PDB file of C-alpha atoms in Angstrom:
ATOM      1  CA  GLU A   1      32.440 164.007   4.313  1.00 84.00           C
ATOM      2  CA  ASP A   2      34.489 160.801   4.813  1.00 89.00           C
ATOM      3  CA  GLN A   3      37.301 160.544   2.491  1.00 92.00           C
ATOM      4  CA  VAL A   4      39.649 157.730   1.071  1.00 96.00           C
ATOM      5  CA  THR A   5      42.549 157.741  -1.612  1.00 96.00           C
ATOM      6  CA  GLN A   6      44.940 155.379  -2.084  1.00 97.00           C
ATOM      7  CA  SER A   7      47.741 155.567  -4.194  1.00 97.00           C
ATOM      8  CA  PRO A   8      49.089 154.487  -6.501  1.00 97.00           C
ATOM      9  CA  GLU A   9      45.972 153.625  -8.862  1.00 96.00           C
ATOM     10  CA  ALA A  10      47.765 150.614  -9.902  1.00 97.00           C
ATOM     11  CA  LEU A  11      51.489 148.628  -9.523  1.00 98.00           C
ATOM     12  CA  ARG A  12      53.056 146.754 -11.519  1.00 98.00           C
ATOM     13  CA  LEU A  13      56.573 144.373  -8.703  1.00 97.00           C
ATOM     14  CA  GLN A  14      58.601 141.342 -10.297  1.00 97.00           C
ATOM     15  CA  GLU A  15      58.139 138.141  -7.709  1.00 97.00           C
ATOM     16  CA  GLY A  16      59.802 138.760  -4.361  1.00 97.00           C
ATOM     17  CA  GLU A  17      60.605 142.494  -5.005  1.00 97.00           C
ATOM     18  CA  SER A  18      58.449 144.090  -1.640  1.00 97.00           C
ATOM     19  CA  SER A  19      56.946 147.318  -1.731  1.00 98.00           C
ATOM     20  CA  SER A  20      53.612 149.686  -0.398  1.00 98.00           C
ATOM     21  CA  LEU A  21      50.220 150.444  -0.497  1.00 98.00           C
ATOM     22  CA  ASN A  22      48.923 153.936   0.260  1.00 98.00           C
ATOM     23  CA  CYS A  23      45.781 155.042   2.323  1.00 98.00           C
ATOM     24  CA  SER A  24      45.170 158.750   2.782  1.00 98.00           C
ATOM     25  CA  TYR A  25      41.805 159.646   5.437  1.00 97.00           C
ATOM     26  CA  THR A  26      39.974 162.083   6.479  1.00 94.00           C
ATOM     27  CA  VAL A  27      37.168 161.296   8.797  1.00 90.00           C
ATOM     28  CA  SER A  28      36.005 162.751  12.072  1.00 86.00           C
ATOM     29  CA  GLY A  29      37.501 160.271  14.237  1.00 89.00           C
ATOM     30  CA  LEU A  30      38.141 157.559  13.275  1.00 92.00           C
ATOM     31  CA  ARG A  31      36.472 153.997  14.828  1.00 92.00           C
ATOM     32  CA  GLY A  32      38.114 151.888  12.180  1.00 94.00           C
ATOM     33  CA  LEU A  33      40.694 151.457   9.186  1.00 96.00           C
ATOM     34  CA  PHE A  34      39.799 147.870   6.879  1.00 96.00           C
ATOM     35  CA  TRP A  35      42.008 146.347   4.403  1.00 97.00           C
ATOM     36  CA  TYR A  36      40.409 143.898   1.663  1.00 97.00           C
ATOM     37  CA  ARG A  37      41.968 142.669  -1.469  1.00 97.00           C
ATOM     38  CA  GLN A  38      39.239 142.000  -4.836  1.00 97.00           C
ATOM     39  CA  ASP A  39      40.123 139.118  -7.267  1.00 96.00           C
ATOM     40  CA  PRO A  40      38.488 139.601 -10.682  1.00 93.00           C
ATOM     41  CA  GLY A  41      34.692 138.971 -11.306  1.00 91.00           C
ATOM     42  CA  LYS A  42      34.232 139.031  -6.705  1.00 94.00           C
ATOM     43  CA  GLY A  43      33.185 140.474  -3.942  1.00 95.00           C
ATOM     44  CA  PRO A  44      35.992 141.508  -1.442  1.00 96.00           C
ATOM     45  CA  GLU A  45      37.262 139.138   0.559  1.00 95.00           C
ATOM     46  CA  PHE A  46      38.247 141.226   4.440  1.00 94.00           C
ATOM     47  CA  LEU A  47      41.883 141.118   5.123  1.00 96.00           C
ATOM     48  CA  PHE A  48      42.242 143.626   8.594  1.00 93.00           C
ATOM     49  CA  THR A  49      40.828 146.102  10.619  1.00 94.00           C
ATOM     50  CA  LEU A  50      43.182 148.963  12.128  1.00 96.00           C
ATOM     51  CA  TYR A  51      41.849 150.393  15.316  1.00 94.00           C
ATOM     52  CA  SER A  52      44.917 153.169  16.640  1.00 94.00           C
ATOM     53  CA  ALA A  53      47.381 154.230  15.436  1.00 95.00           C
ATOM     54  CA  GLY A  54      51.076 152.396  15.242  1.00 96.00           C
ATOM     55  CA  GLU A  55      49.109 149.264  15.139  1.00 97.00           C
ATOM     56  CA  GLU A  56      49.903 146.894  12.610  1.00 97.00           C
ATOM     57  CA  LYS A  57      48.503 143.240  11.695  1.00 97.00           C
ATOM     58  CA  GLU A  58      50.747 140.758  10.046  1.00 97.00           C
ATOM     59  CA  LYS A  59      48.499 138.218   7.380  1.00 94.00           C
ATOM     60  CA  GLU A  60      51.271 135.915   5.809  1.00 95.00           C
ATOM     61  CA  ARG A  61      53.543 138.426   3.148  1.00 96.00           C
ATOM     62  CA  LEU A  62      51.207 141.535   3.992  1.00 97.00           C
ATOM     63  CA  LYS A  63      51.459 143.818   6.843  1.00 98.00           C
ATOM     64  CA  ALA A  64      49.199 146.576   7.795  1.00 98.00           C
ATOM     65  CA  THR A  65      50.372 149.436   9.462  1.00 98.00           C
ATOM     66  CA  LEU A  66      48.454 153.055  10.617  1.00 97.00           C
ATOM     67  CA  THR A  67      48.930 156.264  11.304  1.00 96.00           C
ATOM     68  CA  LYS A  68      46.404 158.863  12.079  1.00 93.00           C
ATOM     69  CA  LYS A  69      46.459 160.274   8.486  1.00 95.00           C
ATOM     70  CA  GLU A  70      47.644 157.321   6.979  1.00 97.00           C
ATOM     71  CA  SER A  71      48.210 153.402   6.145  1.00 98.00           C
ATOM     72  CA  PHE A  72      50.387 151.465   4.148  1.00 98.00           C
ATOM     73  CA  LEU A  73      49.965 147.758   2.848  1.00 98.00           C
ATOM     74  CA  HIS A  74      53.112 146.603   3.108  1.00 98.00           C
ATOM     75  CA  ILE A  75      54.025 143.489   0.569  1.00 97.00           C
ATOM     76  CA  THR A  76      57.744 141.470   1.187  1.00 97.00           C
ATOM     77  CA  ALA A  77      58.540 139.161  -0.994  1.00 97.00           C
ATOM     78  CA  PRO A  78      55.580 138.843  -3.420  1.00 97.00           C
ATOM     79  CA  LYS A  79      54.021 136.668  -5.200  1.00 97.00           C
ATOM     80  CA  PRO A  80      52.340 136.070  -8.496  1.00 97.00           C
ATOM     81  CA  GLU A  81      49.170 134.965  -6.525  1.00 97.00           C
ATOM     82  CA  ASP A  82      49.772 138.579  -4.902  1.00 97.00           C
ATOM     83  CA  SER A  83      48.439 139.932  -7.567  1.00 98.00           C
ATOM     84  CA  ALA A  84      44.457 141.425  -7.217  1.00 97.00           C
ATOM     85  CA  THR A  85      43.117 144.825  -6.088  1.00 97.00           C
ATOM     86  CA  TYR A  86      43.392 145.846  -2.719  1.00 98.00           C
ATOM     87  CA  LEU A  87      40.438 148.208  -0.808  1.00 97.00           C
ATOM     88  CA  CYS A  88      41.167 150.789   1.896  1.00 97.00           C
ATOM     89  CA  ALA A  89      37.539 151.859   3.358  1.00 96.00           C
ATOM     90  CA  VAL A  90      37.266 154.134   7.158  1.00 95.00           C
ATOM     91  CA  GLN A  91      34.675 153.945   9.151  1.00 93.00           C
ATOM     92  CA  ALA A  92      33.637 156.975  11.476  1.00 90.00           C
ATOM     93  CA  MET A  93      33.380 156.791  15.297  1.00 85.00           C
ATOM     94  CA  GLU A  94      30.231 158.484  14.516  1.00 80.00           C
ATOM     95  CA  GLU A  95      27.003 156.354  13.745  1.00 72.00           C
ATOM     96  CA  THR A  96      25.533 157.097  10.342  1.00 72.00           C
ATOM     97  CA  SER A  97      24.290 155.587   7.932  1.00 71.00           C
ATOM     98  CA  GLY A  98      24.632 152.092   9.720  1.00 75.00           C
ATOM     99  CA  SER A  99      27.834 152.479  10.563  1.00 81.00           C
ATOM    100  CA  ARG A 100      28.904 152.382   6.797  1.00 88.00           C
ATOM    101  CA  LEU A 101      32.294 151.881   5.586  1.00 92.00           C
ATOM    102  CA  THR A 102      33.562 154.595   2.895  1.00 93.00           C
ATOM    103  CA  PHE A 103      35.850 152.894   0.537  1.00 95.00           C
ATOM    104  CA  GLY A 104      38.847 154.407  -1.886  1.00 96.00           C
ATOM    105  CA  GLU A 105      39.548 153.619  -5.139  1.00 95.00           C
ATOM    106  CA  GLY A 106      41.700 151.024  -4.488  1.00 96.00           C
ATOM    107  CA  THR A 107      45.134 149.934  -6.444  1.00 97.00           C
ATOM    108  CA  GLN A 108      45.611 146.802  -9.083  1.00 96.00           C
ATOM    109  CA  LEU A 109      48.673 145.188  -8.018  1.00 98.00           C
ATOM    110  CA  THR A 110      50.301 143.094 -10.334  1.00 98.00           C
ATOM    111  CA  VAL A 111      53.378 140.489  -9.499  1.00 98.00           C
ATOM    112  CA  ASN A 112      54.869 139.183 -12.452  1.00 97.00           C
ATOM    113  CA  PRO A 113      57.073 135.704 -12.353  1.00 95.00           C
TER     114      PRO A 113
ATOM    115  CA  ASN B   1      28.204 128.035   5.746  1.00 64.00           C
ATOM    116  CA  ALA B   2      27.257 129.847   2.544  1.00 77.00           C
ATOM    117  CA  GLY B   3      28.022 133.534   3.690  1.00 94.00           C
ATOM    118  CA  VAL B   4      26.545 135.921   1.528  1.00 97.00           C
ATOM    119  CA  THR B   5      24.587 135.072  -1.506  1.00 97.00           C
ATOM    120  CA  GLN B   6      24.639 137.051  -5.158  1.00 98.00           C
ATOM    121  CA  THR B   7      21.504 136.400  -7.968  1.00 97.00           C
ATOM    122  CA  PRO B   8      21.384 137.076 -10.594  1.00 97.00           C
ATOM    123  CA  LYS B   9      25.570 136.859 -11.347  1.00 96.00           C
ATOM    124  CA  PHE B  10      24.884 138.787 -14.559  1.00 97.00           C
ATOM    125  CA  ARG B  11      22.109 140.281 -16.032  1.00 97.00           C
ATOM    126  CA  ILE B  12      21.291 142.892 -19.473  1.00 97.00           C
ATOM    127  CA  LEU B  13      17.643 144.893 -19.350  1.00 97.00           C
ATOM    128  CA  LYS B  14      16.612 147.350 -21.543  1.00 97.00           C
ATOM    129  CA  ILE B  15      15.929 150.527 -20.575  1.00 97.00           C
ATOM    130  CA  GLY B  16      12.918 150.887 -18.230  1.00 97.00           C
ATOM    131  CA  GLN B  17      12.919 147.353 -17.940  1.00 97.00           C
ATOM    132  CA  SER B  18      12.975 147.072 -14.127  1.00 96.00           C
ATOM    133  CA  MET B  19      14.244 144.076 -11.934  1.00 96.00           C
ATOM    134  CA  THR B  20      15.052 142.761  -8.431  1.00 98.00           C
ATOM    135  CA  LEU B  21      18.268 141.913  -7.007  1.00 98.00           C
ATOM    136  CA  GLN B  22      19.293 138.892  -4.468  1.00 98.00           C
ATOM    137  CA  CYS B  23      21.036 138.734  -1.053  1.00 98.00           C
ATOM    138  CA  THR B  24      20.467 136.597   1.241  1.00 98.00           C
ATOM    139  CA  GLN B  25      22.864 135.703   4.396  1.00 98.00           C
ATOM    140  CA  ASP B  26      23.256 132.872   6.702  1.00 96.00           C
ATOM    141  CA  MET B  27      25.089 134.112   9.452  1.00 96.00           C
ATOM    142  CA  ASN B  28      22.120 135.955  10.900  1.00 95.00           C
ATOM    143  CA  HIS B  29      24.351 138.986  10.686  1.00 95.00           C
ATOM    144  CA  ASN B  30      21.762 142.368  11.379  1.00 94.00           C
ATOM    145  CA  TYR B  31      23.315 144.619   9.559  1.00 95.00           C
ATOM    146  CA  MET B  32      23.115 144.507   5.629  1.00 97.00           C
ATOM    147  CA  TYR B  33      24.493 146.830   2.818  1.00 97.00           C
ATOM    148  CA  TRP B  34      24.272 147.564  -1.072  1.00 98.00           C
ATOM    149  CA  TYR B  35      27.176 149.482  -2.411  1.00 97.00           C
ATOM    150  CA  ARG B  36      28.112 149.363  -6.641  1.00 97.00           C
ATOM    151  CA  GLN B  37      30.926 149.707  -8.011  1.00 96.00           C
ATOM    152  CA  ASP B  38      31.793 151.837 -11.529  1.00 94.00           C
ATOM    153  CA  PRO B  39      35.392 151.608 -12.282  1.00 84.00           C
ATOM    154  CA  GLY B  40      37.174 154.227 -11.631  1.00 78.00           C
ATOM    155  CA  MET B  41      34.374 155.002  -8.791  1.00 81.00           C
ATOM    156  CA  GLY B  42      35.307 152.739  -5.397  1.00 87.00           C
ATOM    157  CA  LEU B  43      31.952 151.585  -4.148  1.00 95.00           C
ATOM    158  CA  LYS B  44      29.177 153.653  -2.893  1.00 95.00           C
ATOM    159  CA  LEU B  45      26.697 152.877  -0.990  1.00 95.00           C
ATOM    160  CA  ILE B  46      23.078 153.037  -2.113  1.00 97.00           C
ATOM    161  CA  TYR B  47      21.139 151.889   1.114  1.00 97.00           C
ATOM    162  CA  TYR B  48      21.434 149.641   4.766  1.00 96.00           C
ATOM    163  CA  SER B  49      19.445 147.911   7.016  1.00 96.00           C
ATOM    164  CA  VAL B  50      19.821 147.940  10.818  1.00 93.00           C
ATOM    165  CA  GLY B  51      17.927 144.884  11.230  1.00 93.00           C
ATOM    166  CA  ALA B  52      14.640 143.185  10.001  1.00 95.00           C
ATOM    167  CA  GLY B  53      12.219 146.278   9.743  1.00 95.00           C
ATOM    168  CA  ILE B  54      14.443 149.446   9.335  1.00 95.00           C
ATOM    169  CA  THR B  55      16.136 150.188   6.032  1.00 96.00           C
ATOM    170  CA  ASP B  56      17.220 153.645   4.767  1.00 94.00           C
ATOM    171  CA  LYS B  57      19.001 156.051   1.996  1.00 95.00           C
ATOM    172  CA  GLY B  58      22.611 155.745   1.591  1.00 93.00           C
ATOM    173  CA  GLU B  59      24.533 157.664  -0.904  1.00 92.00           C
ATOM    174  CA  VAL B  60      23.992 157.187  -3.777  1.00 95.00           C
ATOM    175  CA  PRO B  61      19.767 155.793  -3.660  1.00 96.00           C
ATOM    176  CA  ASN B  62      17.932 157.042  -6.546  1.00 96.00           C
ATOM    177  CA  GLY B  63      16.767 154.895  -9.028  1.00 96.00           C
ATOM    178  CA  TYR B  64      16.285 151.641  -6.437  1.00 97.00           C
ATOM    179  CA  ASN B  65      14.188 150.001  -3.514  1.00 97.00           C
ATOM    180  CA  VAL B  66      14.586 147.983  -0.834  1.00 98.00           C
ATOM    181  CA  SER B  67      12.977 145.786   1.374  1.00 96.00           C
ATOM    182  CA  ARG B  68      14.019 143.511   4.970  1.00 97.00           C
ATOM    183  CA  SER B  69      11.466 141.442   6.380  1.00 97.00           C
ATOM    184  CA  THR B  70      13.536 139.274   7.646  1.00 97.00           C
ATOM    185  CA  THR B  71      16.966 139.160   8.705  1.00 97.00           C
ATOM    186  CA  GLU B  72      18.177 136.798   6.150  1.00 97.00           C
ATOM    187  CA  ASP B  73      17.179 138.423   3.130  1.00 98.00           C
ATOM    188  CA  PHE B  74      18.144 142.433   1.081  1.00 98.00           C
ATOM    189  CA  PRO B  75      16.463 142.052  -2.516  1.00 98.00           C
ATOM    190  CA  LEU B  76      17.318 144.882  -4.212  1.00 98.00           C
ATOM    191  CA  ARG B  77      14.911 146.626  -7.081  1.00 97.00           C
ATOM    192  CA  LEU B  78      15.503 148.911  -9.488  1.00 96.00           C
ATOM    193  CA  GLU B  79      12.470 150.546 -11.117  1.00 89.00           C
ATOM    194  CA  LEU B  80      12.826 151.729 -14.773  1.00 94.00           C
ATOM    195  CA  ALA B  81      15.840 151.065 -15.794  1.00 95.00           C
ATOM    196  CA  ALA B  82      18.470 153.246 -17.491  1.00 96.00           C
ATOM    197  CA  PRO B  83      22.048 153.095 -18.994  1.00 96.00           C
ATOM    198  CA  SER B  84      23.464 154.601 -15.533  1.00 95.00           C
ATOM    199  CA  GLN B  85      22.569 151.640 -13.799  1.00 97.00           C
ATOM    200  CA  THR B  86      25.342 149.766 -15.659  1.00 97.00           C
ATOM    201  CA  SER B  87      27.744 148.939 -12.663  1.00 97.00           C
ATOM    202  CA  VAL B  88      28.926 145.469 -10.533  1.00 97.00           C
ATOM    203  CA  TYR B  89      26.180 144.859  -7.504  1.00 98.00           C
ATOM    204  CA  PHE B  90      27.490 143.784  -3.853  1.00 98.00           C
ATOM    205  CA  CYS B  91      25.862 142.819  -1.359  1.00 98.00           C
ATOM    206  CA  ALA B  92      27.476 142.472   2.103  1.00 97.00           C
ATOM    207  CA  SER B  93      26.487 141.948   6.085  1.00 97.00           C
ATOM    208  CA  ARG B  94      28.464 142.325   8.968  1.00 94.00           C
ATOM    209  CA  ARG B  95      27.759 140.823  12.692  1.00 91.00           C
ATOM    210  CA  GLY B  96      27.723 144.549  14.154  1.00 86.00           C
ATOM    211  CA  THR B  97      29.363 147.614  13.621  1.00 83.00           C
ATOM    212  CA  SER B  98      32.962 146.546  15.281  1.00 81.00           C
ATOM    213  CA  TYR B  99      33.285 143.770  12.317  1.00 86.00           C
ATOM    214  CA  GLY B 100      34.350 143.983   8.860  1.00 89.00           C
ATOM    215  CA  TYR B 101      31.956 143.015   6.053  1.00 94.00           C
ATOM    216  CA  THR B 102      31.498 139.360   4.922  1.00 96.00           C
ATOM    217  CA  PHE B 103      31.091 140.744   0.752  1.00 97.00           C
ATOM    218  CA  GLY B 104      28.854 138.461  -1.787  1.00 97.00           C
ATOM    219  CA  SER B 105      30.046 138.081  -5.806  1.00 96.00           C
ATOM    220  CA  GLY B 106      28.431 140.702  -7.064  1.00 97.00           C
ATOM    221  CA  THR B 107      25.979 140.796  -9.404  1.00 97.00           C
ATOM    222  CA  ARG B 108      26.895 142.322 -13.246  1.00 97.00           C
ATOM    223  CA  LEU B 109      23.921 144.772 -14.870  1.00 97.00           C
ATOM    224  CA  THR B 110      24.093 145.730 -17.846  1.00 97.00           C
ATOM    225  CA  VAL B 111      21.366 148.193 -18.911  1.00 97.00           C
ATOM    226  CA  VAL B 112      21.001 148.767 -22.920  1.00 96.00           C
TER     227      VAL B 112
END
């Protein structure tokens, strides 16, 4: 069974204070690892897909990296508008359940001005 | 481009009532999914569809039913609502299995 564990559950940062969110996963052959951002009362919004260990992707102040066991979402010099819940999800190579994504519980990030 | 549209946004049901959560996408995506999101539990897959006329169960299908008569629509039916079905429901679609999901804005359901 595919499993995704995110840590920490919640993170408070001061504006400009860089940090990282962790996503550990267990999957029988990784097809893709996905990062989403979710604002309160809204649906998750797609950020990145990573496919193989060593891959990195960037978007503004966010950089996602991938190893064989975990992924990190690095946030550089965050701003209050980066406050949100960040979700990690994996897709197994095996095409079952419509190639569904298995989600972690998320990290709730708060950036104080 | 509207993306994925879910209605209603909020609903309160009494125990034993039934309702249908609507989901429509205008991106011509074949793959569609229904998830529920509970605090501290992450997103759990209820049902999915890989194309019109094809549906199958996910992790937590009990108490729900779906249909997929067109590519655009994927309604979720709740029969005999129970308090355990209080949750936020998200519909999602994707172009293909190598792409991420596009989510709707969710339906917040309370069963009392």
